[in-house]
C-alpha positions as semicolon CSV with decimal commas, in nm:
position;residue;x (nm);y (nm);z (nm)
1;X;10,787;-6,501;16,817
2;X;10,892;-6,171;16,960
3;X;11,233;-6,078;17,109
4;X;11,249;-5,797;17,364
5;X;11,572;-5,658;17,499
6;X;11,511;-5,516;17,847
7;X;11,755;-5,269;18,001
8;X;11,784;-5,227;18,384
9;X;11,500;-5,475;18,395
10;X;11,508;-5,680;18,719
11;X;11,178;-5,539;18,849
12;X;11,007;-5,547;18,511
13;X;11,128;-5,902;18,438
14;X;10,995;-6,027;18,774
15;X;10,658;-5,871;18,700
16;X;10,637;-6,016;18,357
17;X;10,739;-6,358;18,476
18;X;10,485;-6,358;18,752
19;X;10,208;-6,255;18,506
20;X;10,267;-6,542;18,271
21;X;10,565;-6,766;18,339
22;X;10,496;-7,016;18,066
23;X;10,507;-6,752;17,805
24;X;10,858;-6,639;17,865
25;X;11,190;-6,795;17,758
26;X;11,469;-6,587;17,907
27;X;11,845;-6,538;17,875
28;X;12,026;-6,327;18,127
29;X;12,289;-6,096;17,987
30;X;12,543;-5,845;18,126
31;X;12,454;-5,528;18,313
32;X;12,125;-5,657;18,446
33;X;11,983;-5,672;18,093
34;X;11,758;-5,953;17,969
35;X;11,656;-6,093;17,633
36;X;11,301;-6,213;17,659
37;X;11,155;-6,456;17,409
38;X;10,775;-6,446;17,413
39;X;10,607;-6,745;17,260
40;X;10,243;-6,678;17,349
41;X;10,069;-6,434;17,120
42;X;9,779;-6,373;17,366
43;X;10,032;-6,261;17,627
44;X;10,176;-6,010;17,375
45;X;9,832;-5,868;17,317
46;X;9,700;-5,879;17,673
47;X;9,986;-5,917;17,918
48;X;10,149;-5,587;17,848
49;X;9,830;-5,389;17,900
50;X;9,897;-5,405;18,280
51;X;10,219;-5,202;18,238
52;X;10,224;-4,837;18,159
53;X;10,317;-4,732;17,811
54;X;10,591;-4,506;17,943
55;X;10,757;-4,793;18,141
56;X;10,770;-5,007;17,832
57;X;10,911;-4,732;17,617
58;X;11,168;-4,656;17,871
59;X;11,285;-5,008;17,933
60;X;11,215;-5,228;17,629
61;X;11,356;-5,222;17,286
62;X;11,167;-5,460;17,056
63;X;11,336;-5,645;16,777
64;X;11,185;-5,865;16,514
65;X;11,350;-6,202;16,467
66;X;11,326;-6,467;16,201
67;X;11,563;-6,711;16,360
68;X;11,676;-6,808;16,707
69;X;12,046;-6,865;16,658
70;X;12,281;-6,885;16,956
71;X;12,619;-6,712;16,893
72;X;12,773;-6,854;17,206
73;X;12,713;-7,175;17,402
74;X;12,608;-7,161;17,763
75;X;12,493;-7,395;18,034
76;X;12,132;-7,338;17,967
77;X;12,172;-7,498;17,623
78;X;12,338;-7,811;17,751
79;X;12,165;-8,144;17,716
80;X;12,010;-8,330;18,005
81;X;11,996;-8,654;17,807
82;X;12,146;-8,810;17,490
83;X;11,907;-8,877;17,210
84;X;11,949;-9,252;17,242
85;X;11,851;-9,234;17,604
86;X;11,484;-9,142;17,522
87;X;11,401;-9,504;17,539
88;X;11,200;-9,590;17,851
89;X;10,872;-9,498;18,019
90;X;11,054;-9,329;18,315
91;X;11,098;-9,022;18,104
92;X;10,730;-8,996;17,990
93;X;10,586;-8,645;18,049
94;X;10,928;-8,518;18,173
95;X;11,106;-8,218;18,026
96;X;11,434;-8,302;17,858
97;X;11,697;-8,106;17,681
98;X;11,892;-8,240;17,374
99;X;12,180;-8,129;17,160
100;X;12,244;-8,284;16,820
101;X;12,219;-8,265;16,443
102;X;11,895;-8,254;16,236
103;X;11,906;-8,575;16,040
104;X;11,565;-8,548;15,870
105;X;11,286;-8,288;15,837
106;X;10,934;-8,391;15,755
107;X;10,659;-8,125;15,712
108;X;10,305;-8,243;15,774
109;X;10,055;-7,979;15,659
110;X;10,077;-7,629;15,793
111;X;10,070;-7,697;16,163
112;X;10,322;-7,981;16,230
113;X;10,686;-8,053;16,154
114;X;10,870;-8,373;16,255
115;X;11,251;-8,363;16,296
116;X;11,483;-8,654;16,360
117;X;11,758;-8,535;16,594
118;X;12,095;-8,743;16,605
119;X;12,387;-8,757;16,832
120;X;12,650;-9,015;16,905
121;X;12,410;-9,228;17,104
122;X;12,135;-9,255;16,841
123;X;11,832;-9,070;16,701
124;X;11,499;-8,953;16,835
125;X;11,199;-8,792;16,676
126;X;11,077;-8,449;16,787
127;X;10,755;-8,269;16,683
128;X;10,713;-7,892;16,636
129;X;10,371;-7,738;16,670
130;X;10,425;-7,384;16,804
131;X;10,393;-7,122;16,538
132;X;10,730;-6,968;16,598
133;X;10,893;-7,311;16,584
134;X;10,722;-7,382;16,254
135;X;10,864;-7,059;16,121
136;X;11,205;-7,144;16,248
137;X;11,194;-7,487;16,078
138;X;11,156;-7,317;15,741
139;X;11,496;-7,163;15,768
140;X;11,703;-7,468;15,863
141;X;11,865;-7,746;15,672
142;X;11,952;-8,103;15,767
143;X;12,281;-8,146;15,957
144;X;12,233;-7,812;16,138
145;X;12,323;-7,825;16,497
146;X;12,039;-7,752;16,741
147;X;11,930;-7,729;17,107
148;X;11,596;-7,883;17,179
149;X;11,376;-7,860;17,492
150;X;11,048;-8,034;17,526
151;X;10,831;-8,302;17,691
152;X;10,861;-8,675;17,627
153;X;10,539;-8,825;17,501
154;X;10,427;-9,159;17,355
155;X;10,399;-9,187;16,982
156;X;10,062;-9,277;16,846
157;X;10,035;-9,649;16,820
158;X;10,030;-9,648;16,442
159;X;10,353;-9,436;16,443
160;X;10,563;-9,661;16,671
161;X;10,887;-9,771;16,503
162;X;11,023;-10,085;16,656
163;X;11,342;-10,056;16,437
164;X;11,448;-9,751;16,644
165;X;11,568;-9,774;16,999
166;X;11,362;-9,466;17,073
167;X;11,079;-9,561;16,836
168;X;10,802;-9,560;17,107
169;X;10,857;-9,202;17,197
170;X;10,884;-8,853;17,065
171;X;10,945;-8,506;17,213
172;X;10,688;-8,227;17,197
173;X;10,915;-7,923;17,155
174;X;10,860;-7,597;17,342
175;X;11,196;-7,437;17,258
176;X;11,455;-7,490;16,986
177;X;11,775;-7,294;16,924
178;X;11,993;-7,325;16,618
179;X;12,351;-7,359;16,752
180;X;12,504;-7,375;16,410
181;X;12,359;-7,385;16,057
182;X;12,487;-7,633;15,804
183;X;12,542;-7,574;15,429
184;X;12,415;-7,834;15,193
185;X;12,639;-8,137;15,229
186;X;12,867;-8,232;14,939
187;X;12,766;-8,598;14,986
188;X;12,489;-8,819;15,098
189;X;12,578;-8,977;15,425
190;X;12,449;-9,309;15,302
191;X;12,570;-9,487;14,983
192;X;12,828;-9,226;14,886
193;X;13,129;-9,338;14,690
194;X;13,426;-9,421;14,923
195;X;13,659;-9,166;14,753
196;X;13,427;-8,874;14,832
197;X;13,361;-9,015;15,178
198;X;13,731;-9,011;15,253
199;X;13,760;-8,661;15,125
200;X;13,495;-8,546;15,367
201;X;13,573;-8,791;15,637
202;X;13,457;-8,562;15,913
203;X;13,108;-8,578;15,765
204;X;13,131;-8,952;15,689
205;X;13,205;-9,003;16,063
206;X;12,843;-8,899;16,127
207;X;12,717;-9,222;15,979
208;X;12,574;-9,461;16,246
209;X;12,784;-9,744;16,102
210;X;13,109;-9,569;16,153
211;X;13,006;-9,434;16,495
212;X;12,930;-9,794;16,605
213;X;13,251;-9,921;16,462
214;X;13,460;-9,660;16,658
215;X;13,257;-9,733;16,975
216;X;13,345;-10,100;16,929
217;X;13,716;-10,004;16,881
218;X;13,706;-9,792;17,197
219;X;13,548;-10,069;17,407
220;X;13,804;-10,321;17,267
221;X;14,091;-10,083;17,356
222;X;13,958;-10,048;17,720
223;X;13,939;-10,428;17,742
224;X;14,305;-10,458;17,631
225;X;14,418;-10,252;17,926
226;X;14,169;-10,428;18,162
227;X;14,290;-10,782;18,070
228;X;14,669;-10,729;18,037
229;X;14,746;-10,444;18,279
230;X;14,483;-10,484;18,550
231;X;14,436;-10,858;18,557
232;X;14,760;-10,998;18,428
233;X;15,030;-10,765;18,558
234;X;15,162;-10,640;18,227
235;X;15,329;-10,307;18,222
236;X;15,214;-10,064;17,955
237;X;15,525;-9,903;17,822
238;X;15,560;-9,661;17,535
239;X;15,854;-9,714;17,297
240;X;15,995;-9,461;17,046
241;X;15,856;-9,439;16,688
242;X;16,176;-9,280;16,560
243;X;16,439;-9,558;16,531
244;X;16,731;-9,649;16,316
245;X;16,685;-9,809;15,974
246;X;16,696;-10,195;15,995
247;X;16,584;-10,426;15,724
248;X;16,319;-10,635;15,908
249;X;16,068;-10,700;15,625
250;X;15,863;-10,429;15,448
251;X;15,991;-10,100;15,319
252;X;16,045;-9,835;15,585
253;X;15,937;-9,472;15,604
254;X;16,260;-9,273;15,630
255;X;16,261;-8,952;15,835
256;X;16,531;-8,698;15,733
257;X;16,713;-8,493;15,989
258;X;16,921;-8,173;15,992
259;X;17,226;-8,392;16,039
260;X;17,364;-8,427;15,686
261;X;17,294;-8,768;15,539
262;X;17,139;-8,911;15,854
263;X;16,792;-9,048;15,883
264;X;16,550;-9,196;16,134
265;X;16,312;-9,471;16,024
266;X;15,963;-9,501;16,161
267;X;15,925;-9,835;16,347
268;X;15,765;-10,108;16,156
269;X;15,695;-10,259;16,499
270;X;15,856;-10,219;16,844
271;X;16,030;-10,557;16,794
272;X;16,380;-10,467;16,916
273;X;16,265;-10,225;17,181
274;X;16,040;-10,485;17,348
275;X;16,324;-10,740;17,344
276;X;16,546;-10,481;17,513
277;X;16,274;-10,431;17,777
278;X;16,294;-10,801;17,855
279;X;16,672;-10,777;17,888
280;X;16,608;-10,485;18,119
281;X;16,404;-10,717;18,342
282;X;16,055;-10,569;18,287
283;X;15,920;-10,920;18,253
284;X;15,571;-10,843;18,091
285;X;15,526;-10,558;17,849
286;X;15,217;-10,439;17,657
287;X;15,174;-10,145;17,424
288;X;14,900;-10,012;17,197
289;X;15,166;-9,941;16,941
290;X;15,153;-9,730;16,623
291;X;15,346;-9,897;16,346
292;X;15,449;-9,784;15,993
293;X;15,523;-9,977;15,671
294;X;15,571;-9,830;15,333
295;X;15,383;-10,102;15,139
296;X;15,213;-10,098;14,805
297;X;14,849;-10,023;14,805
298;X;14,645;-10,332;14,920
299;X;14,291;-10,358;15,040
300;X;14,385;-10,506;15,376
301;X;14,682;-10,279;15,461
302;X;14,743;-9,929;15,585
303;X;15,076;-9,749;15,592
304;X;15,020;-9,659;15,953
305;X;14,833;-9,906;16,177
306;X;14,789;-10,010;16,536
307;X;14,889;-10,337;16,699
308;X;14,855;-10,487;17,045
309;X;15,221;-10,553;17,112
310;X;15,335;-10,773;17,399
311;X;15,645;-10,957;17,526
312;X;15,705;-11,192;17,817
313;X;16,019;-11,344;17,981
314;X;16,062;-11,705;18,088
315;X;15,781;-11,840;17,877
316;X;15,711;-12,121;17,624
317;X;15,474;-12,096;17,322
318;X;15,202;-12,256;17,541
319;X;15,204;-11,945;17,766
320;X;15,147;-11,723;17,468
321;X;14,867;-11,937;17,342
322;X;14,687;-11,935;17,677
323;X;14,732;-11,562;17,723
324;X;14,602;-11,473;17,380
325;X;14,314;-11,724;17,385
326;X;14,182;-11,596;17,720
327;X;14,206;-11,236;17,590
328;X;14,013;-11,312;17,271
329;X;13,762;-11,506;17,469
330;X;13,700;-11,196;17,690
331;X;13,669;-10,977;17,381
332;X;13,412;-11,197;17,210
333;X;13,214;-11,229;17,530
334;X;13,213;-10,859;17,627
335;X;13,153;-10,712;17,280
336;X;12,948;-10,981;17,098
337;X;12,819;-11,182;17,395
338;X;12,960;-11,489;17,235
339;X;13,136;-11,775;17,418
340;X;13,425;-11,900;17,194
341;X;13,578;-12,241;17,255
342;X;13,931;-12,271;17,383
343;X;14,196;-12,393;17,348
344;X;14,221;-12,327;16,976
345;X;14,322;-12,609;16,751
346;X;14,685;-12,613;16,631
347;X;14,807;-12,710;16,279
348;X;15,158;-12,722;16,138
349;X;15,249;-12,489;15,854
350;X;15,324;-12,786;15,619
351;X;14,980;-12,934;15,683
352;X;14,770;-12,620;15,629
353;X;14,961;-12,558;15,307
354;X;14,908;-12,907;15,166
355;X;14,540;-12,912;15,271
356;X;14,432;-12,552;15,199
357;X;14,712;-12,376;15,010
358;X;14,737;-12,103;15,265
359;X;14,914;-12,028;15,597
360;X;14,595;-11,857;15,711
361;X;14,317;-12,100;15,602
362;X;13,951;-12,033;15,657
363;X;13,841;-12,350;15,838
364;X;13,472;-12,268;15,795
365;X;13,517;-12,430;15,461
366;X;13,727;-12,725;15,583
367;X;13,554;-12,960;15,343
368;X;13,736;-12,791;15,059
369;X;14,065;-12,980;15,097
370;X;14,340;-13,061;14,852
371;X;14,457;-13,408;14,750
372;X;14,799;-13,492;14,632
373;X;14,734;-13,696;14,311
374;X;15,087;-13,699;14,174
375;X;15,104;-14,073;14,200
376;X;14,815;-14,115;13,957
377;X;15,021;-13,955;13,683
378;X;15,360;-14,116;13,759
379;X;15,297;-14,462;13,601
380;X;15,180;-14,374;13,254
381;X;15,185;-14,075;13,019
382;X;14,882;-13,860;12,977
383;X;14,789;-13,640;12,690
384;X;14,915;-13,335;12,883
385;X;15,278;-13,275;12,806
386;X;15,351;-13,052;13,106
387;X;15,245;-13,318;13,348
388;X;15,452;-13,578;13,166
389;X;15,761;-13,350;13,169
390;X;15,745;-13,264;13,539
391;X;15,623;-13,598;13,680
392;X;15,774;-13,867;13,450
393;X;16,072;-13,702;13,290
394;X;16,390;-13,524;13,397
395;X;16,423;-13,477;13,769
396;X;16,070;-13,606;13,826
397;X;16,013;-13,342;14,092
398;X;15,673;-13,225;13,966
399;X;15,365;-13,229;14,181
400;X;14,991;-13,248;14,096
401;X;14,738;-13,139;14,356
402;X;14,361;-13,156;14,307
403;X;14,069;-12,963;14,454
404;X;13,711;-13,087;14,418
405;X;13,427;-12,839;14,477
406;X;13,089;-13,016;14,505
407;X;12,832;-12,903;14,252
408;X;13,013;-12,587;14,154
409;X;13,039;-12,706;13,797
410;X;12,667;-12,656;13,767
411;X;12,675;-12,301;13,913
412;X;12,976;-12,137;13,756
413;X;13,017;-12,045;13,393
414;X;13,327;-12,141;13,202
415;X;13,421;-11,769;13,187
416;X;13,389;-11,735;13,567
417;X;13,605;-12,043;13,624
418;X;13,874;-11,926;13,375
419;X;13,891;-11,580;13,530
420;X;13,965;-11,725;13,879
421;X;14,216;-11,969;13,752
422;X;14,400;-11,727;13,532
423;X;14,430;-11,473;13,811
424;X;14,563;-11,736;14,057
425;X;14,829;-11,864;13,804
426;X;14,935;-11,513;13,728
427;X;14,989;-11,410;14,095
428;X;15,157;-11,735;14,216
429;X;15,335;-11,820;13,887
430;X;15,188;-12,170;13,889
431;X;15,309;-12,361;13,583
432;X;14,971;-12,515;13,481
433;X;14,618;-12,530;13,620
434;X;14,343;-12,735;13,460
435;X;13,974;-12,734;13,526
436;X;13,694;-12,981;13,443
437;X;13,317;-12,986;13,496
438;X;13,228;-13,341;13,584
439;X;12,941;-13,487;13,380
440;X;12,800;-13,837;13,318
441;X;13,076;-13,926;13,076
442;X;13,396;-14,081;13,206
443;X;13,591;-13,843;12,985
444;X;13,700;-13,506;13,112
445;X;13,987;-13,266;13,049
446;X;13,903;-13,308;12,674
447;X;13,985;-13,676;12,701
448;X;14,349;-13,612;12,753
449;X;14,373;-13,848;13,050
450;X;14,397;-14,223;13,012
451;X;14,101;-14,426;13,135
452;X;14,298;-14,541;13,432
453;X;14,392;-14,189;13,529
454;X;14,025;-14,073;13,496
455;X;13,897;-14,362;13,705
456;X;14,163;-14,310;13,970
457;X;14,077;-13,943;14,005
458;X;13,703;-14,031;14,030
459;X;13,765;-14,282;14,302
460;X;14,022;-14,082;14,500
461;X;13,822;-13,755;14,493
462;X;13,482;-13,924;14,497
463;X;13,381;-13,710;14,195
464;X;13,011;-13,681;14,107
465;X;12,820;-13,521;13,831
466;X;12,814;-13,143;13,868
467;X;13,135;-13,120;14,065
468;X;13,417;-12,887;13,962
469;X;13,769;-13,032;13,944
470;X;14,079;-12,818;13,957
471;X;14,437;-12,958;13,905
472;X;14,745;-12,761;13,990
473;X;15,079;-12,864;13,840
474;X;15,431;-12,735;13,911
475;X;15,768;-12,850;14,051
476;X;15,763;-12,565;14,303
477;X;15,587;-12,658;14,626
478;X;15,487;-12,300;14,701
479;X;15,355;-12,229;14,354
480;X;15,151;-12,543;14,312
481;X;14,980;-12,506;14,652
482;X;14,940;-12,126;14,673
483;X;14,793;-12,109;14,324
484;X;14,537;-12,372;14,417
485;X;14,482;-12,199;14,745
486;X;14,373;-11,874;14,574
487;X;14,127;-12,071;14,359
488;X;13,983;-12,235;14,676
489;X;13,924;-11,897;14,830
490;X;13,739;-11,757;14,528
491;X;13,523;-12,071;14,510
492;X;13,406;-12,056;14,869
493;X;13,340;-11,681;14,834
494;X;13,124;-11,750;14,528
495;X;12,942;-12,031;14,716
496;X;12,882;-11,815;15,017
497;X;12,729;-11,544;14,801
498;X;12,509;-11,814;14,650
499;X;12,384;-11,913;14,990
500;X;12,543;-12,261;14,977
501;X;12,716;-12,208;15,309
502;X;12,521;-12,106;15,619
503;X;12,687;-12,089;15,955
504;X;12,431;-12,123;16,229
505;X;12,632;-12,188;16,549
506;X;12,901;-11,975;16,690
507;X;13,141;-12,271;16,655
508;X;13,063;-12,260;16,274
509;X;13,091;-11,882;16,252
510;X;13,424;-11,832;16,429
511;X;13,701;-12,086;16,353
512;X;14,011;-11,995;16,543
513;X;14,346;-12,163;16,468
514;X;14,710;-12,153;16,568
515;X;14,945;-12,219;16,276
516;X;15,284;-12,338;16,407
517;X;15,622;-12,480;16,289
518;X;15,676;-12,222;16,013
519;X;16,004;-12,249;15,821
520;X;16,259;-12,014;15,975
521;X;16,396;-11,914;15,631
522;X;16,259;-11,898;15,281
523;X;16,399;-11,825;14,931
524;X;16,380;-11,460;14,840
525;X;16,060;-11,358;14,664
526;X;15,995;-10,992;14,601
527;X;15,614;-10,968;14,614
528;X;15,394;-10,677;14,698
529;X;15,689;-10,448;14,742
530;X;15,858;-10,651;15,011
531;X;16,225;-10,578;15,078
532;X;16,378;-10,872;15,254
533;X;16,734;-10,929;15,377
534;X;16,883;-11,059;15,053
535;X;17,174;-11,308;15,053
536;X;17,396;-11,470;14,792
537;X;17,248;-11,797;14,923
538;X;16,912;-11,653;14,824
539;X;16,747;-11,675;15,170
540;X;16,554;-11,442;15,387
541;X;16,383;-11,473;15,719
542;X;16,026;-11,580;15,677
543;X;15,914;-11,347;15,946
544;X;16,211;-11,160;16,106
545;X;16,568;-11,254;16,192
546;X;16,506;-11,258;16,561
547;X;16,291;-11,579;16,577
548;X;16,445;-11,867;16,755
549;X;16,512;-12,188;16,558
550;X;16,334;-12,505;16,671
551;X;16,561;-12,697;16,904
552;X;16,510;-13,016;16,704
553;X;16,643;-12,849;16,391
554;X;16,952;-12,682;16,528
555;X;17,192;-12,916;16,340
556;X;17,040;-12,814;16,009
557;X;17,098;-12,451;16,095
558;X;17,478;-12,509;16,129
559;X;17,512;-12,744;15,841
560;X;17,614;-12,479;15,588
561;X;17,389;-12,650;15,327
562;X;17,118;-12,437;15,183
563;X;16,868;-12,723;15,146
564;X;16,923;-12,827;15,511
565;X;16,892;-12,469;15,627
566;X;16,552;-12,446;15,453
567;X;16,442;-12,741;15,669
568;X;16,489;-12,543;15,994
569;X;16,159;-12,459;16,159
570;X;16,112;-12,149;16,365
571;X;15,940;-12,117;16,705
572;X;15,688;-11,895;16,530
573;X;15,309;-11,900;16,567
574;X;15,024;-11,721;16,389
575;X;14,672;-11,675;16,528
576;X;14,419;-11,709;16,246
577;X;14,039;-11,654;16,236
578;X;13,823;-11,725;15,932
579;X;14,105;-11,689;15,683
580;X;14,245;-11,369;15,846
581;X;14,575;-11,345;16,030
582;X;14,483;-11,175;16,359
583;X;14,851;-11,171;16,473
584;X;15,169;-11,356;16,496
585;X;15,475;-11,388;16,719
586;X;15,762;-11,613;16,822
587;X;16,006;-11,717;17,082
588;X;16,314;-11,497;17,030
589;X;16,679;-11,580;17,000
590;X;16,827;-11,487;17,336
591;X;17,184;-11,609;17,295
592;X;17,410;-11,347;17,127
593;X;17,620;-11,620;16,942
594;X;17,306;-11,764;16,775
595;X;17,185;-11,423;16,676
596;X;17,519;-11,332;16,525
597;X;17,534;-11,663;16,337
598;X;17,182;-11,610;16,181
599;X;17,271;-11,256;16,074
600;X;17,632;-11,298;15,968
601;X;17,637;-11,654;15,818
602;X;17,284;-11,761;15,724
603;X;17,157;-11,421;15,606
604;X;17,505;-11,331;15,497
605;X;17,518;-10,970;15,628
606;X;17,871;-11,013;15,728
607;X;18,028;-10,903;16,057
608;X;18,053;-10,534;15,972
609;X;17,694;-10,486;15,840
610;X;17,563;-10,695;16,127
611;X;17,728;-10,478;16,393
612;X;17,632;-10,149;16,224
613;X;17,270;-10,252;16,207
614;X;17,213;-10,477;16,504
615;X;17,520;-10,431;16,721
616;X;17,320;-10,266;17,002
617;X;17,089;-10,579;17,022
618;X;17,369;-10,830;17,007
619;X;17,558;-10,652;17,280
620;X;17,252;-10,630;17,494
621;X;17,190;-11,005;17,452
622;X;17,540;-11,059;17,594
623;X;17,455;-10,918;17,931
624;X;17,229;-11,197;18,059
625;X;16,921;-11,187;17,833
626;X;16,629;-11,398;17,972
627;X;16,452;-11,657;17,746
628;X;16,162;-11,443;17,605
629;X;15,893;-11,427;17,344
630;X;15,587;-11,233;17,238
631;X;15,323;-11,159;16,981
632;X;15,151;-10,875;16,809
633;X;14,778;-10,868;16,724
634;X;14,670;-10,633;16,442
635;X;14,421;-10,419;16,634
636;X;14,260;-10,265;16,325
637;X;14,191;-10,607;16,173
638;X;14,076;-10,743;16,511
639;X;13,817;-10,467;16,541
640;X;13,707;-10,527;16,184
641;X;13,644;-10,893;16,273
642;X;13,446;-10,794;16,579
643;X;13,236;-10,553;16,367
644;X;13,161;-10,809;16,100
645;X;13,154;-10,790;15,716
646;X;12,837;-10,580;15,705
647;X;12,978;-10,301;15,926
648;X;13,341;-10,320;15,818
649;X;13,410;-10,414;15,452
650;X;13,773;-10,288;15,488
651;X;14,011;-10,184;15,755
652;X;13,920;-9,824;15,665
653;X;13,580;-9,871;15,821
654;X;13,728;-9,914;16,169
655;X;13,980;-9,630;16,148
656;X;13,880;-9,265;16,213
657;X;14,105;-9,106;15,953
658;X;14,236;-9,379;15,723
659;X;14,459;-9,359;15,414
660;X;14,336;-9,453;15,066
661;X;14,448;-9,773;14,888
662;X;14,761;-9,593;14,763
663;X;14,839;-9,442;15,099
664;X;14,709;-9,089;15,049
665;X;14,481;-8,893;15,281
666;X;14,228;-8,741;15,055
667;X;14,087;-8,502;15,322
668;X;14,410;-8,307;15,384
669;X;14,580;-8,405;15,053
670;X;14,871;-8,568;15,234
671;X;15,143;-8,645;15,138
672;X;15,215;-8,299;14,996
673;X;15,501;-8,099;14,852
674;X;15,704;-7,887;15,090
675;X;15,894;-7,559;15,044
676;X;16,247;-7,556;14,900
677;X;16,383;-7,403;15,223
678;X;16,260;-7,695;15,423
679;X;16,435;-7,934;15,188
680;X;16,760;-7,738;15,209
681;X;16,763;-7,761;15,588
682;X;16,745;-8,138;15,546
683;X;17,008;-8,160;15,273
684;X;16,753;-8,301;15,034
685;X;16,704;-8,220;14,659
686;X;16,417;-8,356;14,462
687;X;16,536;-8,493;14,122
688;X;16,364;-8,647;13,825
689;X;16,463;-9,008;13,768
């Protein structure tokens, strides 16, 4: 290739162009100058003979070039199509322009180079045959940014790739420009460790999987606004993220100010603001809300996350169910082209716990249910002292629940079983868990059960050879069921990996559920860094202190007896899919006297603390608050479910710039230390504990 810079060249340029148009690739510059790229060697040898030597010497300065790199970007290098659009016969034999990254370089002999060009829409193969293009290809690396111009042609039959959207076509290149060279990447875009991918997230984002996930996220976001705002008359309203510190559940992020000793807190959710909007008469509110919770590192959590936050006035739970079900039905249809069945089934909290040991059960495995077998051990002693002590002695408040998993005894080793059980016991503090592989002998659990007990278990659970039996024993209802629930979860994960479960229909693949009638209060349990509203009574709100009590249980609320108060159900509801909580909400307390009673008396904040922390809300409720309720869907988790396990193994796979498990951003090294002067302005001093 030859580059000629021509000064005062309008007439000469027109003459050259008329002589051999196809040989010239031109760029106009300032002051009537032109850079001329000549791609035809015959023209170089013959075309200039028709011009006088003196004219050329006066007007043309010849420069040798080894690369064709554009230092600025202009209209002539703009694409006419995206790479993924080269996918139909209408473009055959047409000239197209592309911009993108070089994903792959394949050299075939000395006269042909294949490149795979990638952009946000997909990839397409291009072929270089011109000598100067072959030379240019020697100097470039993958991930360099290029401009391509060429003709769309059919691939040879034997080279058609049906796995590619563009696999029937390729582009025969007549011009290529390097818009920006790339250094050698510090990671492979496929199969790199997550830690290094997070450090170089801007490179990781080039992976097709992440691009598709973020495209799904964007489409879901547009459907949120279409459904709620355009079709159902919700108002999209932004609420502040800087709020006052109020103990609503998880640990807060505190934001220091230049007012000595005073702090903001980042909102865990817009809970109080959206209630205030209802008091303000806005009727239907929706927000794509950013929320912040300073929680310990967990695979399914991020310190900052997005939720679809909504609130409505003059409604019942049925209105919430219908609104959310129709929205999810729209999402699944528009994004996955799947019709989901509505209405969703509803189950009470007590029932899902006693059947599955979880308040978000995966109903795809609904055959794995618990049985209460306490009565089998209440009539005679067994050889297991813990069961005897809890069930037959003392307060006799012990419980024994059983889980049978068909044929798992033949598939899992004793070590695998013990690992699952020991972990569940440790997390949920379950007193005792026993396991047995059922074989032809009547004796199991080392013969420590009486013949009557063994026979009763066989009959009640329909035990067969090869089954795995797990017993959970405790006098705490939560511990006995949640421990067994964790074992159940690990069992069905193992069985799915072994191919024992196959979900063929959409009804089998997606099992939606409403869990209702949660307890309004629970005994304090500090797990996973939770910081609840603690009381001398030992109670905290199961969700938050603004949830309305069930009208049938109002007498329990005012009884003053802790055991009765724990019987109060809340008008709370969770939407669950395949063992994942998509979101939750409740009907709110709208009477100021009820809200004050819950905060001051039940949660024992006292009048002063209640008014300091929640006085603004209680006062607002006293000015004619409408009955209202709402729900928040975890948007990150919802997108992950739409993408599926293969594309989104964790929430980080559907967030452009996520934090690590421990809440750090590896790319920018946040959080970071700040200068001493900044701390002084905020009246903060870092001390060693």
